[in-house]
């Protein structure tokens, strides 16, 4: 439990940015490369199309998102103290993607690191970034969720290839004395029980890259979809209800549920358990598919820029992903 209300300052989101590549792969494209169809994909996942980065890496998605944020907030990159990049598709094992992003934007006074929590990566990053702000030591913290999922997707596997897309999105965290706004609470979990259900087995210290690991197809996403689905429905709904109860929030007090976009059926089940109307749920899975760490910030940016998320809105962010990792964050939006 990380209740923040007792702290003298709250961390709040004061800027946002996003980057999605131009190339679109719609469901019809997948009908040509694997045994699938638009009806199955729409009915089972809610995905219509996803974006694919043809040239470049995750740092390019993250850099695009951060540049958008810096331009829209007129922030000087030299004022950034810390950059956290949540990703499971770093450009390289090392150096970190955060290091590349910092130099790409000219954040010459920042330090930073990558954070690996798969689809919960943005939530883990946001809580981490908020804690650095609340400590009083750092003034401007950037949290980015970015993944080039197409770099680890097996485009011959119909079970997984239709699910994922590439994107990056970023938020700026700063302090506020206004107790009514900002990041108010989080409940985050991690449990290695998920390792057999959703993983990429090759390339790490367990299975260093060899001809054999390539022949065995270990460098791509493996997912037991049905098993993950069951854990995800329960995990995301339970933790979302728990954070509501802990903060005395009734369903009518929640302006928006911003869920990880892995499957529309998981999102619907979570909203139902929370007693939330579908019109209070941010959805863009139809346009982008599952972009792993980017889904939640991407929803925040789009709904804020469309004028749907407004100052004073109570928002619950919820996610479930590989590990397993899962959790919820409760915040009140502070941007006009
Ligand atoms: O983001 C990180 C966390 N991940 C998740 O939350 C994902 C959780 N899982 C899911 O979203 C769903 O399990 C999937 C969308 C991945 C799959 O949906 P499902 O309803 O669980 O399908 P299934 O895996 O049980 O497969 C049902 C059938 C199977 O055929 P048989 O064995 O019944 O003949 C699959 O082979 O659907 C088949 N199938 C497909 N058919 C057409 C699987 N993929 C496809 C496909 N097109 N692309």
XYZ file of C-alpha atoms and ligand atoms in Angstrom, residues 30 34-37 40-41 44-45 118-120 157-164 198 223-230 232-233 236 260-266 290 292 320-322 324, ligand 1:
93
model
C -3.861 -10.597 -41.025
C -2.537 -16.323 -40.940
C -5.771 -18.322 -40.593
C -7.944 -15.606 -39.019
C -10.693 -13.144 -39.901
C -13.061 -13.289 -34.906
C -10.556 -10.558 -34.015
C -12.677 -11.808 -29.243
C -10.488 -8.718 -28.708
C 5.201 -5.345 -19.046
C 1.604 -4.140 -19.401
C 1.655 -2.670 -15.875
C 1.315 -17.266 -34.796
C -2.349 -16.278 -35.116
C -2.794 -16.498 -31.330
C -0.541 -13.507 -30.682
C 0.265 -11.621 -33.900
C -3.161 -9.989 -34.166
C -2.969 -8.546 -30.658
C -0.038 -6.164 -30.545
C 3.298 -14.982 -20.782
C 1.218 -16.379 -24.381
C -1.266 -18.923 -23.056
C -4.115 -16.544 -23.839
C -6.871 -18.410 -22.070
C -4.942 -18.703 -18.790
C -3.800 -15.055 -18.864
C -7.372 -13.998 -19.648
C -8.682 -15.678 -16.483
C -6.405 -10.745 -15.909
C -10.180 -10.536 -15.513
C -7.776 -6.172 -12.780
C -4.829 -1.364 -20.000
C -6.015 -2.147 -23.534
C -5.388 -5.885 -23.978
C -8.887 -7.153 -24.617
C -12.248 -5.369 -24.690
C -13.831 -8.271 -22.816
C -11.387 -7.838 -19.885
C -2.173 -3.855 -27.241
C 1.925 -2.931 -23.683
C -2.606 -6.487 -15.723
C 0.420 -7.975 -17.462
C 3.292 -10.420 -17.663
C 2.274 -11.340 -13.375
O -1.592 -7.539 -22.088
C -1.016 -8.506 -21.260
C -2.011 -9.463 -20.732
N -2.616 -10.199 -21.803
C -3.933 -10.347 -21.837
O -4.625 -9.821 -21.007
C -4.509 -11.247 -22.917
C -5.475 -12.226 -22.316
N -6.026 -13.162 -23.272
C -6.849 -12.791 -24.277
O -7.102 -11.633 -24.490
C -7.526 -13.879 -25.073
O -7.273 -15.115 -24.448
C -7.080 -13.949 -26.555
C -7.621 -12.762 -27.313
C -5.562 -13.986 -26.644
C -7.660 -15.211 -27.192
O -9.085 -15.241 -27.056
P -9.822 -16.505 -26.443
O -11.251 -16.215 -26.508
O -9.231 -16.791 -25.098
O -9.461 -17.615 -27.491
P -8.732 -18.997 -27.219
O -7.269 -18.774 -27.024
O -9.480 -19.758 -26.190
O -8.969 -19.690 -28.610
C -10.275 -20.072 -29.050
C -10.154 -20.626 -30.458
C -9.055 -21.647 -30.601
O -9.474 -22.623 -31.533
P -10.005 -24.052 -31.041
O -8.859 -24.652 -30.266
O -11.193 -23.751 -30.183
O -10.315 -24.748 -32.317
C -7.904 -20.863 -31.186
O -7.023 -21.676 -31.933
O -9.819 -19.551 -31.348
C -8.648 -19.908 -32.083
N -7.895 -18.718 -32.392
C -8.155 -17.974 -33.478
N -9.076 -18.074 -34.455
C -9.078 -17.125 -35.409
C -6.878 -18.171 -31.719
N -6.436 -17.067 -32.330
C -7.220 -16.916 -33.426
C -7.268 -15.965 -34.465
N -8.213 -16.108 -35.422
N -6.409 -14.922 -34.531
